[in-house]
Amino acid sequence: MGVGTESWVVMATARSPTNIAVIKYWGKRDESLILPINDSISVTLDPDHLCTTTTVAASPAFDSDRMWLNGKEISLSGGRFQACLREIRKRAHDVTDEKKGLRISKEDWQNIHVHIASYNNFPTAAGLASSAAGFACLVFSLAKLMNVSEEYGALSAIARQGSGSACRSLYGGFVKWVMGNDSSGSDSIAVQLVNEAHWSDLVILIAVVSSRQKETSSTTGMRESVETSPLLHHRSKVVVPSRIVQMEEAIRSRDFASFASLTCADSNQFHAVCLDTSPPIFYMNDTSHRIISCIERWNKLKGTPQVAYTFDAGPNAVMIAPNRKTATDLLCRMLYYFPPSPDTELSSYILGDKTILQEAGLKSMGDVEALPPPPEMADKLTSRVSGEVSYFICTKPGQGPVLLADENESLLHPQTGLPK
Amino acid sequence: MGVGTESWVVMATARSPTNIAVIKYWGKRDESLILPINDSISVTLDPDHLCTTTTVAASPAFDSDRMWLNGKEISLSGGRFQACLREIRKRAHDVTDEKKGLRISKEDWQNIHVHIASYNNFPTAAGLASSAAGFACLVFSLAKLMNVSEEYGALSAIARQGSGSACRSLYGGFVKWVMGNDSSGSDSIAVQLVNEAHWSDLVILIAVVSSRQKETSSTTGMRESVETSPLLHHRSKVVVPSRIVQMEEAIRSRDFASFASLTCADSNQFHAVCLDTSPPIFYMNDTSHRIISCIERWNKLKGTPQVAYTFDAGPNAVMIAPNRKTATDLLCRMLYYFPPSPDTELSSYILGDKTILQEAGLKSMGDVEALPPPPEMADKLTSRVSGEVSYFICTKPGQGPVLLADENESLLHPQTGLPK
């Protein structure tokens, strides 16, 4: 293996986006390979605002595979990590590092341990699909390190074994996870429908909702739904296949009204199936319901969908506006209904792309307090209660994983292979 | 008509129970006749705790049909009231009142106006199926007044035209509303499965949940579900028919575990279908969810259902315990999780059958404050927040409508026919 000393370290650092499904994945037909019972479609979120950065390092000096998440060492013993490591190692190729004067052969990779450091630029616990970005980034960076030549589709099938929705984070833009038919899972892969430039007008606003409840993990939740919900089977066999066709068409033709109707209906149906599970699963709370009601009233007033909303396995709302103008209208509504606490600074209440604040004409908390009630509230009384939303993140559709060439961005020391 | 003076007034007063569905009715196949898309099954609640009392009076001196609900005059112009009045008048028979020296012929009834006074012994706005008790009582008392000879099944088909679920309030015990096939609705009637003595051990605890939200009316809600929910059709055609068979068997054999599983699953599925509606309908709120979670955790600890829960078109929980002992355990849990506000008296927090308080060993607010956390909470922290539940009502399965012979109980003056 290589030449000379055994103290070398090779590394790769990558950044991967998270994604949010607009046609939901809920239910596995194979628990260990993570094969879904229906296709799903997602939009990839701009990694500038929500992403995982992962550095993987390999060295003959490492005693074992190790991983650090947000600076804290975590166990790699889980079957999901092991599956990703095993599948990537299987596909490793010879690597030559001329600068270091190294040649690592295909076979060598089987015996070299890796160190992995991963960091989310958003709160892990906030329920923002950190495992999707995480496993996508793990697989992508390992594949780069080990010179895996497989296409992104094949990589997505590996990431899928880490976390189902991770397969969709291998691409930017709009992505479809094809459920596939093969029992090996080899055809259960992600495909890009359109890249992030196709529908770049879209603006995405995420409301991170405060919650005092511990949620059912999505793994447990979907298993229980598969076992007990009489409605899930009908959803996966009858409803979703037709929605997938309609959603693909809506995305290709940038038909926002259809896109929004399908997105909202599918989010609600996913939560309906959770409620139809025994015991029932509640991911949305009263704040989630209020957000939906606000948007539905607005949509009704206008006679056509202004904004789409979708909720994953938690109370956070992901809202999608067709353009900047509507996004500012949305932001004003959200800040009217869900103002920050009096002691919060506006700039820490709206994260991500903060330029939306200027576009909305909001410079200070005084501007937020002076917001008029939206016209659809004309005949209704509503109280402006702060504290229901922790903060908002403004973002947009984004690109897939990228390799970060700058060694300064790596999370591991180039010499020791330990967290910086 | 009659003899002598035209100033006579004839009256009848009746009391009718409300009911709560354990297999839910949601969706009409005929809006004006109120014909459902599936069978439903309910338990009639003890009218001592929840009932409507209605007095109907007829007199040639009345200028028009008039009605007072809880002392306030309301319009009878709605199609639903008109349908009930028309169908009952159609079936009127000769009435002889020997005391008053009167004979009212079958034909006379078509031209005599009626006064109706109705009173609920529970808050109308609390979402406790007041319209079911109300229309059942209206039809029952009118039928008595006009000497209608039809059986209760035929009367139930008339009450159904006032409010669908009212048809099930024509009987005590457990009642099935058979959807029927005929387009006239003549076979869409209620039948008694078992009377209230069959399963008299059951104890019913209702949590009237505080809500700041105005709910979608069930009429509007079910119309929108029929028009937009892709899951409702599957529920009504596939899921409910098999649940009806299982529920009837569970009731006949007093199999509480099956009864509870079916009741909870069907309540949750009804709310799932509401969520699958566009725009989605939310009847349960965070407090409803917390009540469900409390019961599900308890059931899980015990390995078998201790208590059933069901929710109608609102956030209130109706909980059914198999016996007094379990009901006291349930009450203690509810008071642990949802204590009354400090300024509330215990006796105004538990309404209906208050003897449950003594059986639970709860004499004062001090006893409530001293309640230990339930064992299923052992490893969890929970806050005891007051104000989420307005009050509880303890009741049991009860009897169907009865005629009240005592004139003191009538709500109208025997001479003027106006509210007392």
GROMACS .gro file of C-alpha atoms in nm, chain B:
model
  420
  421MET     CA    1 -11.260   2.063   1.447
  422GLY     CA    2 -11.313   2.000   1.813
  423VAL     CA    3 -11.610   2.132   1.999
  424GLY     CA    4 -11.692   2.482   2.117
  425THR     CA    5 -11.417   2.737   2.167
  426GLU     CA    6 -11.117   2.784   1.937
  427SER     CA    7 -10.889   2.882   2.225
  428TRP     CA    8 -10.775   2.535   2.323
  429VAL     CA    9 -10.412   2.431   2.335
  430VAL     CA   10 -10.292   2.071   2.324
  431MET     CA   11  -9.939   1.987   2.425
  432ALA     CA   12  -9.686   1.708   2.458
  433THR     CA   13  -9.349   1.718   2.631
  434ALA     CA   14  -9.070   1.469   2.574
  435ARG     CA   15  -8.710   1.421   2.668
  436SER     CA   16  -8.455   1.276   2.426
  437PRO     CA   17  -8.097   1.169   2.470
  438THR     CA   18  -7.792   1.264   2.272
  439ASN     CA   19  -7.565   0.997   2.129
  440ILE     CA   20  -7.202   0.953   2.035
  441ALA     CA   21  -7.097   0.747   1.735
  442VAL     CA   22  -6.841   0.470   1.787
  443ILE     CA   23  -6.839   0.395   1.414
  444LYS     CA   24  -6.864   0.737   1.255
  445TYR     CA   25  -7.105   0.887   1.005
  446TRP     CA   26  -6.915   1.119   0.770
  447GLY     CA   27  -7.045   1.192   0.422
  448LYS     CA   28  -7.387   1.208   0.258
  449ARG     CA   29  -7.495   1.050  -0.067
  450ASP     CA   30  -7.806   1.273  -0.069
  451GLU     CA   31  -7.775   1.617   0.086
  452SER     CA   32  -8.141   1.706   0.117
  453LEU     CA   33  -8.271   1.371   0.244
  454ILE     CA   34  -7.954   1.327   0.455
  455LEU     CA   35  -7.865   0.980   0.334
  456PRO     CA   36  -7.524   0.862   0.449
  457ILE     CA   37  -7.249   0.685   0.255
  458ASN     CA   38  -7.200   0.425   0.527
  459ASP     CA   39  -7.368   0.264   0.828
  460SER     CA   40  -7.280   0.403   1.171
  461ILE     CA   41  -7.315   0.281   1.529
  462SER     CA   42  -7.362   0.491   1.841
  463VAL     CA   43  -7.415   0.466   2.211
  464THR     CA   44  -7.699   0.666   2.358
  465LEU     CA   45  -7.594   0.882   2.653
  466ASP     CA   46  -7.793   0.891   2.975
  467PRO     CA   47  -8.050   1.170   2.935
  468ASP     CA   48  -8.027   1.245   3.307
  469HIS     CA   49  -7.695   1.411   3.221
  470LEU     CA   50  -7.729   1.510   2.857
  471CYS     CA   51  -8.068   1.556   2.697
  472THR     CA   52  -8.305   1.785   2.520
  473THR     CA   53  -8.652   1.849   2.660
  474THR     CA   54  -8.907   1.967   2.406
  475THR     CA   55  -9.265   2.077   2.444
  476VAL     CA   56  -9.481   2.099   2.134
  477ALA     CA   57  -9.815   2.269   2.147
  478ALA     CA   58 -10.088   2.305   1.887
  479SER     CA   59 -10.375   2.551   1.885
  480PRO     CA   60 -10.607   2.705   1.629
  481ALA     CA   61 -10.514   3.035   1.796
  482PHE     CA   62 -10.153   3.013   1.674
  483ASP     CA   63 -10.081   3.228   1.368
  484SER     CA   64  -9.772   3.043   1.256
  485ASP     CA   65  -9.529   2.768   1.348
  486ARG     CA   66  -9.279   2.908   1.601
  487MET     CA   67  -8.988   2.771   1.798
  488TRP     CA   68  -8.784   2.873   2.102
  489LEU     CA   69  -8.449   2.712   2.177
  490ASN     CA   70  -8.319   2.760   2.530
  491GLY     CA   71  -8.563   3.048   2.571
  492LYS     CA   72  -8.471   3.234   2.253
  493GLU     CA   73  -8.695   3.233   1.946
  494ILE     CA   74  -8.531   3.083   1.640
  495SER     CA   75  -8.644   3.057   1.280
  496LEU     CA   76  -8.825   2.746   1.160
  497SER     CA   77  -8.783   2.841   0.796
  498GLY     CA   78  -8.491   2.605   0.737
  499GLY     CA   79  -8.555   2.308   0.513
  500ARG     CA   80  -8.465   2.066   0.789
  501PHE     CA   81  -8.730   2.186   1.032
  502GLN     CA   82  -8.981   2.206   0.748
  503ALA     CA   83  -8.907   1.850   0.640
  504CYS     CA   84  -8.967   1.716   0.993
  505LEU     CA   85  -9.289   1.913   1.038
  506ARG     CA   86  -9.419   1.810   0.695
  507GLU     CA   87  -9.338   1.442   0.738
  508ILE     CA   88  -9.496   1.426   1.084
  509ARG     CA   89  -9.812   1.614   0.976
  510LYS     CA   90  -9.845   1.369   0.686
  511ARG     CA   91  -9.867   1.083   0.933
  512ALA     CA   92 -10.094   1.253   1.188
  513HIS     CA   93 -10.401   1.067   1.313
  514ASP     CA   94 -10.721   1.169   1.488
  515VAL     CA   95 -10.666   1.283   1.843
  516THR     CA   96 -10.934   1.286   2.109
  517ASP     CA   97 -10.875   1.479   2.430
  518GLU     CA   98 -11.162   1.381   2.656
  519LYS     CA   99 -11.059   1.613   2.938
  520LYS     CA  100 -11.065   1.909   2.708
  521GLY     CA  101 -11.360   1.768   2.515
  522LEU     CA  102 -11.168   1.787   2.188
  523ARG     CA  103 -11.143   1.584   1.872
  524ILE     CA  104 -10.877   1.685   1.623
  525SER     CA  105 -10.904   1.496   1.300
  526LYS     CA  106 -10.621   1.371   1.084
  527GLU     CA  107 -10.698   1.645   0.829
  528ASP     CA  108 -10.710   1.922   1.091
  529TRP     CA  109 -10.340   1.877   1.171
  530GLN     CA  110 -10.243   2.009   0.827
  531ASN     CA  111 -10.378   2.351   0.918
  532ILE     CA  112 -10.302   2.384   1.287
  533HIS     CA  113  -9.984   2.569   1.371
  534VAL     CA  114  -9.747   2.446   1.636
  535HIS     CA  115  -9.529   2.610   1.898
  536ILE     CA  116  -9.212   2.432   1.995
  537ALA     CA  117  -8.995   2.501   2.297
  538SER     CA  118  -8.671   2.314   2.341
  539TYR     CA  119  -8.415   2.315   2.617
  540ASN     CA  120  -8.078   2.139   2.650
  541ASN     CA  121  -7.957   2.043   2.995
  542PHE     CA  122  -7.599   2.095   2.872
  543PRO     CA  123  -7.427   2.386   2.694
  544THR     CA  124  -7.549   2.399   2.333
  545ALA     CA  125  -7.224   2.541   2.209
  546ALA     CA  126  -7.008   2.276   2.373
  547GLY     CA  127  -7.018   2.053   2.067
  548LEU     CA  128  -7.208   1.773   2.235
  549ALA     CA  129  -7.442   1.673   1.954
  550SER     CA  130  -7.723   1.899   2.067
  551SER     CA  131  -7.882   1.881   1.723
  552ALA     CA  132  -7.909   1.501   1.749
  553ALA     CA  133  -8.100   1.521   2.075
  554GLY     CA  134  -8.294   1.822   1.950
  555PHE     CA  135  -8.431   1.679   1.627
  556ALA     CA  136  -8.500   1.341   1.787
  557CYS     CA  137  -8.700   1.516   2.056
  558LEU     CA  138  -8.882   1.740   1.810
  559VAL     CA  139  -8.993   1.448   1.597
  560PHE     CA  140  -9.075   1.228   1.895
  561SER     CA  141  -9.285   1.492   2.073
  562LEU     CA  142  -9.466   1.596   1.754
  563ALA     CA  143  -9.539   1.231   1.681
  564LYS     CA  144  -9.689   1.191   2.027
  565LEU     CA  145  -9.892   1.510   1.996
  566MET     CA  146 -10.030   1.418   1.655
  567ASN     CA  147 -10.087   1.053   1.739
  568VAL     CA  148  -9.851   0.927   1.473
  569SER     CA  149  -9.861   0.548   1.485
  570GLU     CA  150  -9.539   0.476   1.301
  571GLU     CA  151  -9.276   0.267   1.470
  572TYR     CA  152  -8.958   0.425   1.601
  573GLY     CA  153  -8.770   0.313   1.290
  574ALA     CA  154  -8.996   0.520   1.067
  575LEU     CA  155  -8.972   0.813   1.310
  576SER     CA  156  -8.596   0.784   1.298
  577ALA     CA  157  -8.612   0.832   0.920
  578ILE     CA  158  -8.793   1.161   0.983
  579ALA     CA  159  -8.553   1.277   1.256
  580ARG     CA  160  -8.271   1.191   1.013
  581GLN     CA  161  -8.398   1.464   0.781
  582GLY     CA  162  -8.349   1.714   1.061
  583SER     CA  163  -7.996   1.605   1.150
  584GLY     CA  164  -7.846   1.277   1.033
  585SER     CA  165  -7.725   1.155   1.370
  586ALA     CA  166  -8.061   1.247   1.530
  587CYS     CA  167  -8.206   0.923   1.395
  588ARG     CA  168  -7.983   0.731   1.637
  589SER     CA  169  -8.128   0.921   1.935
  590LEU     CA  170  -8.465   0.748   1.892
  591TYR     CA  171  -8.336   0.448   2.086
  592GLY     CA  172  -8.143   0.381   2.402
  593GLY     CA  173  -7.841   0.154   2.436
  594PHE     CA  174  -7.641   0.083   2.122
  595VAL     CA  175  -7.795   0.189   1.794
  596LYS     CA  176  -7.709   0.130   1.432
  597TRP     CA  177  -7.804   0.371   1.157
  598VAL     CA  178  -7.850   0.152   0.851
  599MET     CA  179  -7.753   0.356   0.546
  600GLY     CA  180  -8.023   0.192   0.330
  601ASN     CA  181  -8.041   0.171  -0.048
  602ASP     CA  182  -8.365   0.335  -0.147
  603SER     CA  183  -8.343   0.679  -0.303
  604SER     CA  184  -8.646   0.787  -0.100
  605GLY     CA  185  -8.453   0.728   0.219
  606SER     CA  186  -8.729   0.513   0.365
  607ASP     CA  187  -8.483   0.236   0.454
  608SER     CA  188  -8.218   0.470   0.597
  609ILE     CA  189  -8.328   0.422   0.955
  610ALA     CA  190  -8.199   0.354   1.304
  611VAL     CA  191  -8.229   0.012   1.466
  612GLN     CA  192  -8.152  -0.075   1.824
  613LEU     CA  193  -7.872  -0.329   1.857
  614VAL     CA  194  -7.903  -0.376   2.234
  615ASN     CA  195  -8.077  -0.170   2.498
  616GLU     CA  196  -7.905   0.025   2.775
  617ALA     CA  197  -7.928  -0.268   3.019
  618HIS     CA  198  -7.716  -0.495   2.799
  619TRP     CA  199  -7.384  -0.332   2.884
  620SER     CA  200  -7.469  -0.123   3.186
  621ASP     CA  201  -7.122  -0.145   3.342
  622LEU     CA  202  -6.985   0.105   3.093
  623VAL     CA  203  -6.896   0.448   3.227
  624ILE     CA  204  -6.862   0.745   2.995
  625LEU     CA  205  -6.644   1.045   3.077
  626ILE     CA  206  -6.662   1.350   2.853
  627ALA     CA  207  -6.390   1.613   2.852
  628VAL     CA  208  -6.523   1.945   2.728
  629VAL     CA  209  -6.209   2.094   2.581
  630SER     CA  210  -6.145   2.467   2.565
  631SER     CA  211  -6.098   2.591   2.213
  632ARG     CA  212  -6.021   2.926   2.061
  633GLN     CA  213  -6.104   2.811   1.713
  634LYS     CA  214  -6.434   2.826   1.531
  635GLU     CA  215  -6.498   2.487   1.385
  636THR     CA  216  -6.620   2.397   1.039
  637SER     CA  217  -6.984   2.288   1.066
  638SER     CA  218  -7.023   1.916   1.016
  639THR     CA  219  -7.262   1.975   0.724
  640THR     CA  220  -7.003   2.182   0.538
  641GLY     CA  221  -6.719   1.958   0.650
  642MET     CA  222  -6.870   1.635   0.525
  643ARG     CA  223  -6.971   1.792   0.196
  644GLU     CA  224  -6.613   1.905   0.137
  645SER     CA  225  -6.479   1.562   0.238
  646VAL     CA  226  -6.711   1.389  -0.008
  647GLU     CA  227  -6.600   1.626  -0.283
  648THR     CA  228  -6.226   1.631  -0.217
  649SER     CA  229  -6.095   1.348   0.003
  650PRO     CA  230  -5.943   1.064  -0.199
  651LEU     CA  231  -5.948   0.845   0.115
  652LEU     CA  232  -6.312   0.889   0.219
  653HIS     CA  233  -6.451   0.666  -0.054
  654HIS     CA  234  -6.217   0.384   0.044
  655ARG     CA  235  -6.319   0.427   0.407
  656SER     CA  236  -6.693   0.417   0.339
  657LYS     CA  237  -6.682   0.136   0.084
  658VAL     CA  238  -6.412  -0.091   0.227
  659VAL     CA  239  -6.317  -0.009   0.585
  660VAL     CA  240  -6.647   0.075   0.752
  661PRO     CA  241  -6.854  -0.225   0.633
  662SER     CA  242  -6.613  -0.466   0.797
  663ARG     CA  243  -6.584  -0.254   1.111
  664ILE     CA  244  -6.964  -0.247   1.146
  665VAL     CA  245  -6.973  -0.627   1.154
  666GLN     CA  246  -6.691  -0.642   1.409
  667MET     CA  247  -6.840  -0.366   1.623
  668GLU     CA  248  -7.182  -0.534   1.638
  669GLU     CA  249  -7.015  -0.854   1.751
  670ALA     CA  250  -6.804  -0.672   2.012
  671ILE     CA  251  -7.114  -0.503   2.153
  672ARG     CA  252  -7.325  -0.819   2.160
  673SER     CA  253  -7.050  -1.013   2.337
  674ARG     CA  254  -6.945  -0.717   2.557
  675ASP     CA  255  -6.589  -0.763   2.432
  676PHE     CA  256  -6.440  -0.440   2.565
  677ALA     CA  257  -6.094  -0.482   2.409
  678SER     CA  258  -6.237  -0.514   2.059
  679PHE     CA  259  -6.493  -0.244   2.125
  680ALA     CA  260  -6.221  -0.003   2.239
  681SER     CA  261  -5.982  -0.078   1.952
  682LEU     CA  262  -6.255  -0.030   1.694
  683THR     CA  263  -6.390   0.285   1.858
  684CYS     CA  264  -6.049   0.453   1.878
  685ALA     CA  265  -5.944   0.347   1.528
  686ASP     CA  266  -6.268   0.470   1.377
  687SER     CA  267  -6.256   0.805   1.552
  688ASN     CA  268  -5.900   0.853   1.433
  689GLN     CA  269  -5.991   0.752   1.080
  690PHE     CA  270  -6.277   0.999   1.070
  691HIS     CA  271  -6.036   1.276   1.171
  692ALA     CA  272  -5.784   1.143   0.918
  693VAL     CA  273  -6.043   1.185   0.643
  694CYS     CA  274  -6.109   1.541   0.765
  695LEU     CA  275  -5.738   1.611   0.731
  696ASP     CA  276  -5.740   1.455   0.383
  697THR     CA  277  -6.006   1.709   0.281
  698SER     CA  278  -5.914   2.021   0.078
  699PRO     CA  279  -5.886   2.256   0.256
  700PRO     CA  280  -5.812   2.030   0.552
  701ILE     CA  281  -6.047   2.028   0.850
  702PHE     CA  282  -5.905   2.013   1.204
  703TYR     CA  283  -6.151   1.924   1.476
  704MET     CA  284  -5.905   1.795   1.733
  705ASN     CA  285  -5.653   2.030   1.891
  706ASP     CA  286  -5.337   1.984   2.099
  707THR     CA  287  -5.545   1.909   2.410
  708SER     CA  288  -5.739   1.640   2.223
  709HIS     CA  289  -5.404   1.496   2.112
  710ARG     CA  290  -5.275   1.500   2.468
  711ILE     CA  291  -5.584   1.314   2.591
  712ILE     CA  292  -5.531   1.049   2.325
  713SER     CA  293  -5.163   1.016   2.412
  714CYS     CA  294  -5.246   0.974   2.783
  715ILE     CA  295  -5.489   0.693   2.709
  716GLU     CA  296  -5.265   0.526   2.452
  717ARG     CA  297  -4.972   0.524   2.695
  718TRP     CA  298  -5.194   0.373   2.964
  719ASN     CA  299  -5.331   0.111   2.725
  720LYS     CA  300  -4.977   0.026   2.615
  721LEU     CA  301  -4.855  -0.017   2.973
  722LYS     CA  302  -5.142  -0.254   3.047
  723GLY     CA  303  -5.110  -0.438   2.718
  724THR     CA  304  -5.484  -0.422   2.657
  725PRO     CA  305  -5.722  -0.130   2.606
  726GLN     CA  306  -5.829   0.018   2.939
  727VAL     CA  307  -6.044   0.292   2.795
  728ALA     CA  308  -6.188   0.384   2.454
  729TYR     CA  309  -6.192   0.738   2.321
  730THR     CA  310  -6.385   0.903   2.043
  731PHE     CA  311  -6.407   1.260   1.913
  732ASP     CA  312  -6.683   1.414   1.705
  733ALA     CA  313  -6.665   1.732   1.500
  734GLY     CA  314  -6.487   1.925   1.775
  735PRO     CA  315  -6.206   1.891   2.029
  736ASN     CA  316  -6.412   1.726   2.307
  737ALA     CA  317  -6.314   1.375   2.410
  738VAL     CA  318  -6.571   1.110   2.490
  739MET     CA  319  -6.400   0.834   2.688
  740ILE     CA  320  -6.561   0.501   2.765
  741ALA     CA  321  -6.445   0.283   3.054
  742PRO     CA  322  -6.553  -0.080   3.101
  743ASN     CA  323  -6.649  -0.039   3.467
  744ARG     CA  324  -6.654   0.197   3.766
  745LYS     CA  325  -6.311   0.093   3.887
  746THR     CA  326  -6.141   0.174   3.557
  747ALA     CA  327  -6.351   0.490   3.531
  748THR     CA  328  -6.210   0.615   3.863
  749ASP     CA  329  -5.859   0.535   3.739
  750LEU     CA  330  -5.939   0.731   3.425
  751LEU     CA  331  -6.077   1.024   3.621
  752CYS     CA  332  -5.766   1.038   3.839
  753ARG     CA  333  -5.547   1.039   3.528
  754MET     CA  334  -5.752   1.312   3.365
  755LEU     CA  335  -5.743   1.526   3.679
  756TYR     CA  336  -5.370   1.464   3.706
  757TYR     CA  337  -5.303   1.578   3.348
  758PHE     CA  338  -5.579   1.840   3.328
  759PRO     CA  339  -5.632   1.985   3.675
  760PRO     CA  340  -5.899   2.250   3.724
  761SER     CA  341  -5.791   2.612   3.755
  762PRO     CA  342  -5.705   2.702   4.115
  763ASP     CA  343  -6.024   2.907   4.151
  764THR     CA  344  -6.253   2.626   4.029
  765GLU     CA  345  -6.454   2.412   4.268
  766LEU     CA  346  -6.418   2.042   4.209
  767SER     CA  347  -6.796   2.000   4.206
  768SER     CA  348  -6.826   2.240   3.912
  769TYR     CA  349  -6.540   2.069   3.726
  770ILE     CA  350  -6.703   1.725   3.727
  771LEU     CA  351  -7.063   1.737   3.613
  772GLY     CA  352  -7.321   1.464   3.559
  773ASP     CA  353  -7.277   1.165   3.786
  774LYS     CA  354  -7.065   1.321   4.061
  775THR     CA  355  -7.059   1.004   4.273
  776ILE     CA  356  -6.752   0.908   4.069
  777LEU     CA  357  -6.559   1.166   4.272
  778GLN     CA  358  -6.627   0.985   4.600
  779GLU     CA  359  -6.546   0.651   4.441
  780ALA     CA  360  -6.215   0.797   4.326
  781GLY     CA  361  -6.149   0.922   4.679
  782LEU     CA  362  -6.147   1.285   4.567
  783LYS     CA  363  -6.317   1.517   4.811
  784SER     CA  364  -6.134   1.841   4.763
  785MET     CA  365  -5.894   2.027   4.540
  786GLY     CA  366  -5.624   1.919   4.782
  787ASP     CA  367  -5.690   1.557   4.686
  788VAL     CA  368  -5.655   1.652   4.319
  789GLU     CA  369  -5.329   1.834   4.384
  790ALA     CA  370  -5.198   1.530   4.571
  791LEU     CA  371  -5.268   1.286   4.287
  792PRO     CA  372  -4.954   1.087   4.206
  793PRO     CA  373  -4.832   1.067   3.846
  794PRO     CA  374  -4.975   0.761   3.669
  795PRO     CA  375  -4.724   0.473   3.649
  796GLU     CA  376  -4.698   0.502   3.270
  797MET     CA  377  -4.549   0.849   3.329
  798ALA     CA  378  -4.270   0.710   3.548
  799ASP     CA  379  -3.983   0.812   3.323
  800LYS     CA  380  -4.139   1.119   3.174
  801LEU     CA  381  -4.169   1.476   3.283
  802THR     CA  382  -4.504   1.635   3.237
  803SER     CA  383  -4.642   1.968   3.338
  804ARG     CA  384  -4.984   1.988   3.497
  805VAL     CA  385  -5.142   2.279   3.314
  806SER     CA  386  -5.491   2.392   3.408
  807GLY     CA  387  -5.732   2.555   3.168
  808GLU     CA  388  -5.712   2.310   2.879
  809VAL     CA  389  -6.034   2.132   2.981
  810SER     CA  390  -6.341   2.341   3.073
  811TYR     CA  391  -6.509   2.059   3.265
  812PHE     CA  392  -6.583   1.688   3.262
  813ILE     CA  393  -6.920   1.514   3.249
  814CYS     CA  394  -6.952   1.163   3.391
  815THR     CA  395  -7.237   0.961   3.246
  816LYS     CA  396  -7.330   0.617   3.113
  817PRO     CA  397  -7.532   0.451   2.837
  818GLY     CA  398  -7.893   0.561   2.863
  819GLN     CA  399  -8.245   0.516   2.741
  820GLY     CA  400  -8.424   0.655   2.439
  821PRO     CA  401  -8.688   0.931   2.425
  822VAL     CA  402  -8.966   0.933   2.682
  823LEU     CA  403  -9.288   1.129   2.711
  824LEU     CA  404  -9.307   1.344   3.023
  825ALA     CA  405  -9.659   1.321   3.157
  826ASP     CA  406  -9.617   1.581   3.431
  827GLU     CA  407  -9.747   1.911   3.299
  828ASN     CA  408  -9.506   2.094   3.531
  829GLU     CA  409  -9.225   1.978   3.306
  830SER     CA  410  -9.367   2.140   2.997
  831LEU     CA  411  -9.180   2.439   2.860
  832LEU     CA  412  -9.491   2.615   2.725
  833HIS     CA  413  -9.787   2.764   2.908
  834PRO     CA  414 -10.084   2.529   2.886
  835GLN     CA  415 -10.316   2.823   2.815
  836THR     CA  416 -10.111   3.055   2.595
  837GLY     CA  417  -9.877   2.805   2.431
  838LEU     CA  418  -9.595   3.056   2.483
  839PRO     CA  419  -9.270   2.988   2.669
  840LYS     CA  420  -9.311   2.977   3.046
   0.00000   0.00000   0.00000
